[in-house]
Coordinates of C-alpha atoms in Angstrom, one line a residue:
M58 CA 18.1 35.5 -43.8
A59 CA 21.5 34.0 -43.0
V60 CA 21.9 36.8 -40.4
V61 CA 18.5 36.1 -38.9
D62 CA 19.4 32.4 -38.6
E63 CA 22.7 33.4 -36.9
I64 CA 20.9 35.6 -34.4
F65 CA 18.6 32.7 -33.4
D66 CA 21.6 30.4 -33.1
R67 CA 23.8 32.8 -31.1
H68 CA 21.0 33.6 -28.6
Q69 CA 19.8 30.0 -28.5
L70 CA 16.3 31.0 -29.4
K71 CA 14.4 27.8 -29.7
K72 CA 10.8 29.1 -30.0
S73 CA 9.2 31.3 -32.6
A74 CA 9.5 35.1 -32.1
T75 CA 7.4 38.3 -32.4
V76 CA 8.6 40.1 -35.5
V77 CA 8.4 43.9 -35.2
G78 CA 9.3 46.3 -37.9
H79 CA 9.0 50.1 -38.5
S80 CA 9.1 51.9 -41.8
L81 CA 12.1 50.5 -43.8
G82 CA 12.3 47.8 -41.1
T83 CA 9.0 46.4 -42.3
I84 CA 10.9 45.3 -45.5
V85 CA 13.2 43.2 -43.3
A86 CA 10.3 41.9 -41.3
G87 CA 8.6 41.0 -44.6
W88 CA 11.7 38.9 -45.7
I89 CA 11.5 37.0 -42.4
I90 CA 7.8 36.4 -42.7
K91 CA 8.0 35.2 -46.3
E92 CA 11.2 33.1 -46.0
R93 CA 11.0 31.7 -42.4
P94 CA 7.3 31.6 -41.3
D95 CA 8.3 28.8 -39.0
I96 CA 10.0 31.2 -36.7
V97 CA 7.3 33.9 -36.7
D98 CA 4.8 33.8 -33.8
R99 CA 3.3 37.3 -34.0
T100 CA 3.8 40.2 -36.4
V101 CA 3.7 43.9 -35.6
L102 CA 4.3 46.4 -38.5
I103 CA 4.4 50.2 -37.8
D104 CA 4.2 52.8 -40.6
P105 CA 4.8 50.0 -43.1
V106 CA 6.4 50.7 -46.5
C107 CA 6.1 47.1 -47.6
F108 CA 2.6 47.2 -49.0
Q109 CA 1.5 48.4 -52.5
L110 CA 5.0 49.0 -53.7
Y111 CA 3.7 49.0 -57.2
E112 CA 2.2 52.5 -56.5
A113 CA 4.4 55.3 -57.8
Y114 CA 3.7 57.7 -54.9
L115 CA 5.9 55.7 -52.5
C116 CA 9.1 56.3 -54.4
Q117 CA 8.1 59.8 -55.2
N118 CA 7.3 60.8 -51.6
F119 CA 10.5 59.3 -50.1
V120 CA 13.1 59.9 -52.7
Y121 CA 12.1 62.9 -54.8
K122 CA 9.5 65.0 -53.0
M123 CA 10.9 68.3 -51.7
P124 CA 10.3 68.9 -47.9
T125 CA 7.8 71.6 -47.0
T126 CA 7.7 71.2 -43.2
G127 CA 10.4 71.1 -40.5
F128 CA 9.8 67.4 -39.9
E129 CA 10.0 66.6 -43.6
L130 CA 13.3 68.5 -43.7
V131 CA 14.7 66.3 -41.0
L132 CA 13.5 63.2 -42.8
W133 CA 15.0 64.5 -46.1
Y134 CA 18.5 65.2 -44.8
F135 CA 19.0 62.5 -42.1
V136 CA 17.0 59.6 -43.6
A137 CA 16.2 59.8 -47.3
K138 CA 19.6 61.4 -48.2
E139 CA 21.6 59.5 -45.6
A140 CA 24.5 57.9 -47.6
C141 CA 23.8 54.2 -46.8
I142 CA 20.0 54.5 -47.2
A143 CA 20.3 56.4 -50.5
W144 CA 22.9 53.8 -51.8
Y145 CA 20.6 51.0 -50.8
L146 CA 17.5 52.5 -52.4
G147 CA 19.4 53.4 -55.6
R148 CA 21.3 50.1 -56.1
W149 CA 19.6 47.3 -54.2
F150 CA 15.9 48.1 -53.5
W151 CA 14.1 45.8 -55.9
W152 CA 10.4 46.6 -55.4
H153 CA 9.1 43.2 -56.5
Q154 CA 11.4 41.4 -53.9
N155 CA 10.3 43.6 -51.0
I156 CA 6.5 43.8 -51.5
M157 CA 4.2 42.0 -49.1
F158 CA 0.7 40.7 -49.8
P159 CA -1.9 39.7 -47.2
K160 CA -1.5 36.1 -48.2
D161 CA 2.1 36.2 -47.0
F162 CA 1.2 36.5 -43.3
P163 CA 1.3 33.0 -41.6
S164 CA -1.6 34.0 -39.3
L165 CA -3.8 37.0 -39.5
D166 CA -5.0 36.4 -35.9
Q167 CA -1.4 37.1 -34.7
T168 CA -0.9 40.1 -36.9
Q169 CA -1.3 43.9 -36.2
V170 CA -0.5 46.8 -38.5
F171 CA -0.4 50.4 -37.2
L172 CA -0.7 53.3 -39.7
A173 CA -0.5 57.1 -39.3
E174 CA -3.2 59.0 -41.1
K175 CA -0.9 61.9 -42.1
D176 CA 2.1 59.7 -43.1
R177 CA 4.1 61.7 -45.8
I178 CA 5.7 58.6 -47.2
I179 CA 2.8 56.2 -47.8
H180 CA -0.9 56.9 -48.5
A181 CA -2.0 55.5 -45.1
P182 CA -5.8 55.7 -45.6
R183 CA -5.5 53.9 -48.9
V184 CA -3.2 51.2 -47.4
Y185 CA -5.6 50.9 -44.5
Q186 CA -8.6 50.2 -46.7
Y187 CA -6.5 47.7 -48.7
L188 CA -5.6 45.8 -45.6
K189 CA -9.2 45.9 -44.2
R190 CA -10.5 44.6 -47.5
N191 CA -8.1 41.6 -47.2
K192 CA -9.0 41.1 -43.5
V193 CA -5.5 42.1 -42.2
P194 CA -5.9 43.6 -38.6
A195 CA -5.0 47.3 -39.0
I196 CA -5.4 50.5 -36.9
L197 CA -5.3 54.0 -38.4
F198 CA -4.2 56.7 -35.9
E199 CA -5.9 59.9 -36.9
G200 CA -3.8 63.1 -36.9
Y201 CA -0.5 61.2 -36.7
G202 CA 2.4 61.4 -39.1
H203 CA 5.2 59.0 -40.0
A204 CA 7.1 57.9 -36.9
D205 CA 4.9 60.0 -34.5
A206 CA 4.0 56.8 -32.6
L207 CA 7.7 56.3 -31.9
L208 CA 8.8 59.9 -31.3
I209 CA 5.9 61.4 -29.5
H210 CA 4.5 59.1 -26.8
T211 CA 1.1 60.2 -25.5
K212 CA -1.8 58.3 -24.0
E213 CA -3.4 58.5 -27.4
Q214 CA -1.4 55.4 -28.3
D215 CA -3.1 53.5 -25.6
R216 CA -6.6 54.4 -26.7
M217 CA -8.7 52.0 -28.6
L218 CA -12.4 52.2 -29.6
I219 CA -15.4 50.1 -28.8
T220 CA -18.7 50.4 -30.7
R221 CA -21.6 49.9 -28.3
L222 CA -25.2 49.1 -29.5
A223 CA -28.3 48.1 -27.6
D224 CA -31.9 47.1 -28.2
I225 CA -32.4 47.2 -32.0
H226 CA -35.8 45.5 -31.9
I227 CA -36.2 45.3 -35.6
D228 CA -39.8 44.9 -36.9
S229 CA -40.3 43.8 -40.5
M230 CA -44.0 44.4 -40.0
Y231 CA -43.7 48.1 -39.3
M232 CA -45.9 50.1 -41.5
Q233 CA -45.3 53.8 -42.3
N234 CA -48.4 56.0 -41.8
S235 CA -50.0 53.5 -39.5
D236 CA -51.5 53.8 -36.1
P237 CA -49.0 53.7 -33.2
T238 CA -51.7 52.4 -30.8
Q239 CA -51.9 49.4 -33.1
F240 CA -48.1 48.9 -32.8
C241 CA -47.6 50.5 -36.2
H242 CA -48.8 47.3 -37.9
R243 CA -52.2 48.6 -39.1
K244 CA -53.9 51.8 -40.1
S245 CA -56.8 53.3 -38.1
A246 CA -60.1 54.4 -39.7
S247 CA -59.2 57.9 -38.6
A248 CA -56.4 59.3 -40.8
S249 CA -55.4 61.6 -38.0
D250 CA -54.3 58.6 -35.9
N251 CA -52.0 57.2 -38.5
T252 CA -48.9 59.2 -37.4
A253 CA -46.1 56.5 -37.7
G254 CA -43.2 58.0 -39.5
K255 CA -40.9 56.3 -42.0
Y256 CA -38.1 56.0 -39.3
G257 CA -40.2 55.2 -36.3
A258 CA -42.9 56.4 -33.9
L259 CA -41.1 58.2 -31.1
G260 CA -42.2 57.4 -27.6
T261 CA -44.7 54.8 -28.5
A262 CA -45.0 51.0 -28.2
C263 CA -43.8 50.5 -31.8
D264 CA -40.6 48.8 -32.6
S265 CA -37.8 49.8 -35.1
P266 CA -38.6 50.0 -38.8
I267 CA -36.1 48.6 -41.2
P268 CA -35.1 52.0 -42.6
L269 CA -34.0 53.2 -39.1
V270 CA -31.9 50.1 -38.5
Q271 CA -30.3 50.4 -42.0
S272 CA -29.4 54.0 -41.2
V273 CA -27.4 53.2 -38.1
F274 CA -25.4 50.5 -39.8
E275 CA -24.9 52.7 -42.9
Y276 CA -23.6 55.5 -40.6
L277 CA -21.2 53.0 -38.9
K278 CA -19.6 52.3 -42.2
K279 CA -17.8 55.7 -42.0
A280 CA -14.0 55.3 -41.7
E281 CA -13.9 56.8 -38.2
F282 CA -16.1 54.0 -36.9
Q283 CA -14.3 51.2 -38.8
N284 CA -11.2 51.7 -36.7
V285 CA -12.6 49.9 -33.6
D286 CA -11.1 47.2 -31.5
F287 CA -14.3 45.3 -30.9
I288 CA -18.1 45.7 -30.7
I289 CA -20.4 45.2 -27.8
Y290 CA -24.1 44.4 -28.5
T291 CA -26.2 44.0 -25.4
G292 CA -29.1 42.2 -27.1
D293 CA -32.9 42.5 -27.7
T294 CA -32.7 42.1 -31.5
A295 CA -36.3 40.9 -32.1
R296 CA -39.6 42.9 -32.0
H297 CA -41.8 42.8 -29.0
V298 CA -44.7 40.4 -28.6
R299 CA -47.3 43.0 -27.7
D300 CA -49.5 42.7 -30.8
M301 CA -51.9 39.8 -30.2
E302 CA -53.4 40.1 -33.7
Q303 CA -50.0 39.5 -35.3
S304 CA -48.1 37.3 -32.8
R305 CA -44.4 36.7 -33.4
T306 CA -43.5 33.3 -34.7
Y307 CA -40.4 31.3 -33.9
S308 CA -39.2 31.5 -37.5
E309 CA -39.7 35.3 -37.4
L310 CA -37.6 35.5 -34.3
L311 CA -34.7 33.6 -36.0
E312 CA -35.0 35.7 -39.1
E313 CA -34.7 38.9 -37.1
H314 CA -31.6 37.5 -35.4
R315 CA -30.1 36.6 -38.9
Y316 CA -31.0 40.1 -40.3
V317 CA -29.1 41.9 -37.6
M318 CA -26.1 39.6 -37.6
N319 CA -25.9 40.0 -41.4
S320 CA -26.0 43.8 -40.9
F321 CA -23.1 43.7 -38.5
D322 CA -21.2 41.5 -41.0
A323 CA -21.9 43.8 -43.9
T324 CA -20.7 46.8 -41.8
F325 CA -17.6 45.5 -40.0
N326 CA -14.9 43.0 -40.9
L327 CA -15.9 40.5 -38.2
Q328 CA -12.8 38.4 -38.9
T329 CA -10.6 41.2 -37.5
T330 CA -13.1 43.2 -35.3
K331 CA -14.7 41.0 -32.7
L332 CA -18.4 41.2 -32.0
F333 CA -19.6 40.3 -28.5
P334 CA -23.4 39.9 -28.2
T335 CA -25.6 38.9 -25.3
I336 CA -29.1 37.6 -25.0
G337 CA -32.0 40.0 -24.3
N338 CA -35.5 39.3 -22.8
L339 CA -37.1 39.5 -26.3
D340 CA -34.5 37.3 -28.0
T341 CA -36.0 34.1 -26.7
P342 CA -39.2 32.2 -27.8
V343 CA -41.2 33.2 -24.7
H344 CA -41.0 36.9 -23.7
D345 CA -38.9 37.3 -20.4
N346 CA -38.9 33.5 -19.7
I347 CA -36.0 31.1 -20.2
D348 CA -34.3 28.3 -18.2
L349 CA -31.2 26.2 -18.5
A350 CA -31.2 23.9 -21.5
S351 CA -30.9 20.9 -19.1
N352 CA -34.2 21.9 -17.6
D353 CA -36.1 23.0 -20.7
N354 CA -35.9 21.9 -24.4
T355 CA -37.2 25.2 -25.7
S356 CA -34.4 27.1 -24.0
G357 CA -31.9 24.7 -25.3
G358 CA -33.2 25.2 -28.8
I359 CA -32.7 28.9 -28.9
F360 CA -29.2 28.5 -27.5
M361 CA -28.3 26.1 -30.3
E362 CA -29.7 28.4 -32.9
L363 CA -27.8 31.4 -31.6
K364 CA -24.6 29.3 -31.3
R365 CA -24.9 28.3 -35.0
L366 CA -25.6 32.0 -35.9
W367 CA -22.7 33.3 -33.8
D368 CA -20.2 30.6 -34.8
P369 CA -18.5 32.7 -37.5
L370 CA -17.7 35.3 -34.8
G371 CA -15.0 32.9 -33.3
L372 CA -16.3 33.3 -29.8
N373 CA -15.6 30.9 -26.9
L374 CA -19.1 29.4 -26.9
T375 CA -18.6 26.3 -24.7
E376 CA -21.0 24.2 -22.7
S377 CA -21.8 27.2 -20.5
F378 CA -23.4 28.8 -23.6
S379 CA -25.1 25.7 -24.8
N380 CA -26.7 25.1 -21.4
G381 CA -27.2 28.7 -20.2
G382 CA -26.5 31.3 -22.9
M383 CA -23.4 32.8 -21.1
F384 CA -19.8 32.8 -22.2
V385 CA -16.4 34.3 -21.4
H386 CA -13.8 35.4 -24.0
T387 CA -10.4 36.9 -23.4
I388 CA -9.2 39.4 -26.0
P389 CA -5.4 39.0 -26.7
N390 CA -3.7 41.8 -24.9
G391 CA -7.1 43.2 -23.9
P392 CA -9.9 42.7 -21.4
T393 CA -11.8 39.6 -20.6
I394 CA -15.4 39.8 -21.8
V395 CA -17.9 38.1 -19.6
S396 CA -21.3 37.9 -21.3
I397 CA -23.9 36.9 -18.7
N398 CA -27.5 35.8 -19.3
S399 CA -29.3 38.4 -17.2
M400 CA -32.6 36.5 -17.8
Y401 CA -31.7 34.1 -15.0
F402 CA -31.6 37.0 -12.6
F403 CA -34.5 39.0 -14.1
S404 CA -37.5 39.4 -11.8
K405 CA -40.0 39.1 -14.7
N406 CA -38.7 35.6 -15.5
K407 CA -41.4 33.5 -13.9
Q408 CA -40.1 30.3 -15.3
I409 CA -37.3 30.0 -12.7
P410 CA -37.0 30.6 -8.9
D411 CA -34.7 33.0 -7.1
C412 CA -30.9 32.4 -6.8
N413 CA -31.1 31.0 -3.3
E414 CA -32.6 27.8 -4.6
I415 CA -29.8 25.3 -5.2
G416 CA -29.6 24.2 -8.8
S417 CA -31.7 27.0 -10.2
A418 CA -30.6 28.7 -13.3
G419 CA -29.7 31.9 -11.4
A420 CA -27.7 29.9 -8.8
V421 CA -25.8 28.0 -11.5
E422 CA -25.0 31.2 -13.3
M423 CA -23.9 33.0 -10.1
I424 CA -21.4 30.3 -9.4
W425 CA -20.2 30.4 -12.9
L426 CA -19.8 34.2 -12.8
E427 CA -17.8 34.1 -9.6
T428 CA -15.5 31.4 -11.1
Q429 CA -14.8 33.7 -14.1
L430 CA -14.1 36.7 -11.9
A431 CA -11.9 34.8 -9.5
S432 CA -9.9 33.4 -12.5
A433 CA -9.5 36.9 -14.0
A434 CA -8.4 38.3 -10.6
A435 CA -5.8 35.5 -10.2
S436 CA -4.4 36.3 -13.6
R437 CA -4.7 40.1 -13.0
R438 CA -6.9 40.5 -16.1
S439 CA -9.5 43.3 -16.3
V440 CA -13.1 42.3 -17.0
Y441 CA -15.9 43.8 -18.9
I442 CA -19.3 42.4 -17.8
I443 CA -21.9 42.7 -20.6
S444 CA -25.6 41.8 -20.1
H445 CA -29.0 42.9 -21.3
V446 CA -30.9 43.8 -18.2
P447 CA -29.2 46.0 -15.6
P448 CA -29.6 45.1 -11.9
I449 CA -31.3 48.4 -11.2
K450 CA -33.2 51.2 -13.0
N451 CA -33.1 54.5 -11.1
T452 CA -34.1 53.1 -7.7
K453 CA -36.0 50.1 -8.8
Q454 CA -34.3 46.7 -8.5
L455 CA -34.8 44.6 -11.7
Y456 CA -33.4 41.3 -10.4
K457 CA -35.0 38.8 -8.1
P458 CA -34.2 39.7 -4.5
Q459 CA -31.6 37.0 -3.7
C460 CA -30.1 37.3 -7.2
Y461 CA -29.8 41.0 -6.7
A462 CA -28.0 40.7 -3.3
A463 CA -25.6 38.1 -4.5
Y464 CA -24.8 40.0 -7.8
V465 CA -24.2 43.3 -6.0
N466 CA -21.9 41.5 -3.6
L467 CA -19.9 40.0 -6.5
L468 CA -19.6 43.4 -8.2
G469 CA -18.2 44.8 -4.9
K470 CA -15.9 41.9 -4.2
Y471 CA -14.3 42.1 -7.6
S472 CA -14.6 45.8 -8.3
N473 CA -10.9 46.2 -8.6
I474 CA -10.8 44.1 -11.8
I475 CA -14.2 45.0 -13.3
A476 CA -13.3 47.8 -15.6
A477 CA -16.7 48.1 -17.3
H478 CA -20.3 47.0 -16.7
L479 CA -22.3 47.5 -19.9
T480 CA -26.1 47.0 -20.1
G481 CA -29.1 48.0 -22.2
H482 CA -32.9 47.2 -21.8
T483 CA -34.1 50.4 -20.3
N484 CA -33.4 52.5 -23.4
E485 CA -31.8 55.2 -21.2
D486 CA -28.4 56.8 -20.8
H487 CA -28.1 56.1 -17.2
L488 CA -25.5 55.6 -14.4
A489 CA -25.7 53.5 -11.3
V490 CA -23.2 53.8 -8.5
L491 CA -21.7 50.9 -6.6
H492 CA -20.7 52.1 -3.1
N493 CA -19.5 50.5 0.1
T494 CA -21.4 51.3 3.2
T495 CA -20.5 49.9 6.6
G496 CA -18.8 46.9 5.1
S497 CA -21.5 45.9 2.5
F498 CA -22.1 47.0 -1.1
A499 CA -25.1 48.7 -2.5
L500 CA -26.3 50.1 -5.9
Q501 CA -27.9 53.4 -6.4
G502 CA -29.3 54.6 -9.7
I503 CA -28.9 58.3 -10.5
S504 CA -31.9 60.1 -11.9
K505 CA -32.2 63.1 -9.5
L506 CA -29.9 64.8 -7.1
S507 CA -31.7 63.4 -4.1
D508 CA -30.5 59.9 -5.2
M509 CA -26.9 60.9 -4.4
T510 CA -27.0 60.0 -0.6
F511 CA -23.7 58.2 -0.6
S512 CA -20.3 59.6 0.2
I513 CA -18.1 60.2 -2.8
N514 CA -15.2 58.3 -1.2
Q515 CA -17.5 55.3 -0.8
I516 CA -17.8 54.8 -4.5
S517 CA -16.2 51.6 -5.8
N518 CA -17.4 51.5 -9.4
V519 CA -20.1 52.8 -11.7
L520 CA -22.4 50.8 -14.0
T521 CA -23.2 52.3 -17.4
N522 CA -26.4 51.9 -19.3
S523 CA -26.6 53.2 -22.9
P524 CA -29.5 54.3 -25.1
S525 CA -31.1 52.0 -27.7
I526 CA -31.9 52.0 -31.4
I527 CA -35.6 51.4 -30.8
P528 CA -37.2 54.9 -30.6
V529 CA -38.7 54.7 -27.1
N530 CA -36.5 57.7 -26.7
N531 CA -34.5 59.3 -29.6
P532 CA -32.2 56.5 -31.0
G533 CA -28.6 56.4 -30.0
F534 CA -25.4 54.4 -29.9
R535 CA -22.0 54.9 -28.2
I536 CA -18.3 54.7 -28.9
Y537 CA -16.1 54.0 -25.9
K538 CA -12.4 54.7 -25.6
Y539 CA -10.3 52.5 -23.3
D540 CA -6.7 52.1 -22.2
T541 CA -5.2 49.0 -23.7
T542 CA -2.6 48.7 -20.9
D543 CA -5.2 47.9 -18.2
G544 CA -8.7 48.0 -19.8
T545 CA -9.8 51.2 -18.0
L546 CA -12.5 53.1 -19.8
L547 CA -11.3 56.6 -20.7
G548 CA -14.8 57.9 -21.7
W549 CA -17.3 57.8 -24.5
D550 CA -18.9 59.7 -27.3
Q551 CA -22.7 59.4 -27.5
Y552 CA -24.3 59.6 -30.9
W553 CA -28.0 60.3 -31.6
T554 CA -30.6 61.3 -34.1
N555 CA -33.6 63.6 -33.7
L556 CA -36.3 61.2 -34.9
Q557 CA -39.1 63.8 -35.2
Q558 CA -36.9 65.9 -37.5
D559 CA -35.8 62.8 -39.4
N560 CA -39.4 61.8 -40.2
V561 CA -40.2 65.4 -41.4
Q562 CA -37.1 65.8 -43.6
G563 CA -37.2 62.2 -45.0
N564 CA -33.7 61.1 -43.9
V565 CA -31.8 60.2 -40.7
I566 CA -29.1 62.6 -39.6
W567 CA -26.8 61.0 -37.0
S568 CA -24.5 63.2 -35.0
K569 CA -22.5 63.4 -31.8
E570 CA -24.8 64.3 -28.9
Y571 CA -22.0 64.8 -26.3
S572 CA -18.6 63.6 -25.2
S573 CA -18.3 62.3 -21.6
S574 CA -14.9 63.9 -21.1
A575 CA -16.2 67.4 -22.1
L576 CA -19.4 67.0 -20.0
Y577 CA -17.9 65.6 -16.9
G578 CA -14.3 66.9 -17.1
V579 CA -12.9 63.4 -16.5
N580 CA -10.6 61.5 -18.9
R581 CA -10.1 58.3 -17.1
L582 CA -12.9 56.3 -15.5
D583 CA -11.1 54.2 -12.9
K584 CA -12.3 54.4 -9.2
A585 CA -10.8 57.9 -8.7
G586 CA -12.2 59.1 -12.1
W587 CA -15.7 57.9 -11.2
Q588 CA -15.5 59.6 -7.9
Q589 CA -14.5 62.8 -9.6
L590 CA -17.4 62.5 -12.1
M591 CA -19.9 62.0 -9.3
Q592 CA -18.5 65.0 -7.4
R593 CA -19.1 67.0 -10.6
L594 CA -22.7 65.8 -10.8
L595 CA -23.3 66.6 -7.2
T596 CA -21.8 70.1 -7.2
N597 CA -22.4 71.4 -10.7
K598 CA -26.1 72.0 -11.4
K599 CA -25.6 72.7 -15.1
T600 CA -23.8 69.3 -15.5
F601 CA -26.5 67.5 -13.7
S602 CA -29.2 69.2 -15.7
M603 CA -27.4 68.1 -18.9
Y604 CA -27.1 64.5 -17.5
K605 CA -30.9 64.5 -17.0
T606 CA -31.5 65.8 -20.5
Y607 CA -29.3 63.0 -22.0
I608 CA -31.0 60.2 -19.9
N609 CA -33.8 60.1 -22.5
V610 CA -31.6 61.2 -25.4
Q611 CA -33.2 64.7 -25.4
Y612 CA -36.7 63.3 -26.1
Q613 CA -38.4 64.9 -23.1
A614 CA -36.5 68.1 -23.7
S615 CA -37.7 68.3 -27.3
N616 CA -41.3 67.9 -26.1
D617 CA -41.1 70.6 -23.5

C-alpha cells in the first residue's frame, strides 16, 4: 500500500480512482479496496482470482494441473511457471490475506465483475452464482476462457442483454375448465363450452392464469437469462375489466401489481439488475382513462401507490412521476431510459383533450418529453423510449390526432439519438417504420407488402412492438442485445410457447421462436441496419412470409 500511496503522491492524484484488476491483479486491487476504500471510486475486476480462495480447485488448477490445450500450455510455461510468479505463489501468497468478500466493496453500485464461463483457473459459474447471491454486479461471458476478453477483442464484448416483457394481465379469478365466453370466470351449463385450459384460453377475451405467469418467471430463472443488464416491462399488469358480473376492485388492482413485482423480485436480483416499468391502460383504476394528479385525485392516488411499490427499484421517480406517471433514468455507461405515460396520448382516453390544448396532460407530457430528448442530445446520450401503447398499429393511429402529429415529429427530430422505441399493448410482434417524406416525418406499420410504400433511403428509424404474456396470441417474451458503446440494438431473440400443446401435455414448454439476426440477416440495428432489414422484407418473399407468421406468434399459422 505504500507503493499505491506513492503513486498518488507522485502524480498528484487528489480524487478517488477507478481500480481495475485482471487475474492476479485482482489480488492487488483487493488490497487497495480493503486498505484504502477512501481512494476507490469504482471497481472493475476481470477474471478475478480473489474470491473463494478457500476452495481447493483454485490452487490445483493454476499450480498443479497439467496443460491439455495449446493455450493452457502457454499459461503453464509463461505464467504459472514464470520464476517470479512461482516464487511469489510458493513463498508469499497467503490465501487468508488475499481473499475478498462482498462486504469488502465500498459501493456495490460502483462495482462490476467480469467472468469467463470456460476459465481454466477459477470455477467461473460457481463464482458468478456466489456473487449474484450476494448482490455483487457480475457478468458471465459464455464460451470465453481466461484472458479471452483481453486477448481476443470482438464485438461480443460490447454486447449486453435486455429482458423484455409486455402485457402480463394476471387474473387470480381465472378458472380452468370454465367458459371463455364468460371470461374464464364461470362454467357454462354445457360442458362442451368449458374449454379453458390450465395455462390459458388462446385467442379469447380471457386473461392470464397464474400458472402461465409462474411459468415465464420460472423459465427466466435459467442462468442464461440471469446475465442481463436490465429489464424492460411495458405495462398492463392487471386483468381486464370486461366481466361486469365480477368487476375489478381497486384493492385487486393493487394486489395484481404487487404479485407481478414480487415475481420480478423473486426471479432477478433487482439490486444489481434494473427493472424499468411503464404504465398500461389497464394499470389504472378506470380502464383507459387517467389525468395529471394535479387535475384528478384518483390519478394521483395510483401514481403514489406505484411509486411506493417501485421505490425498491431505485428509479428516478421525481415530481414528473408523482404528477404524470413518467420518468427518465440514465444507466451508468448505458442508455437513458425515458418511460412515458402513453395514456396521455391514447385516443381512448376520454378523460383528457388532445395535445393542442394548453395545459392538458398530453401537452404537458409532450413538453416534458422534448426536454428529456434535447438534454440527451446535448449530452450525446442514446435514448430508449419505453411506453405501453404504440402510436400506430398496422395503419391505424392509436394516439389522438394532435398528439400523434407532435409525437411523430419528435421521433423524427431526435431520431439520431433514439436507439430504441419499445412498446406493447397490441400483443403482436410488429414493426413500424419512421420515414422522412418531403421534409416531414411519417409512421407506417408493416403488416403486408403493400404497406411498404416508402423509399428505403427515407427510413430514419423503426419502432418495435413485442408479443405479450396474455394469450391473445401465443405467449412470448424477448431478449435484446445491444452495443454498450452507443446503445445501438444489435438484434433480439424471440421466445414463445405453443399454448394449445401446453394445455394438452400439462406443462409449459418455452423455447426460442426465432433470432432477428438469422431471420433478417442484420446484426446491427442502426439507421443503415434498419434500412437493410426493410430491404430484405421488401425483396425476400420467404422472409416477409415468416415475419407475418411471427406477428401473431404463430397463432394463426397453427390454426390454418
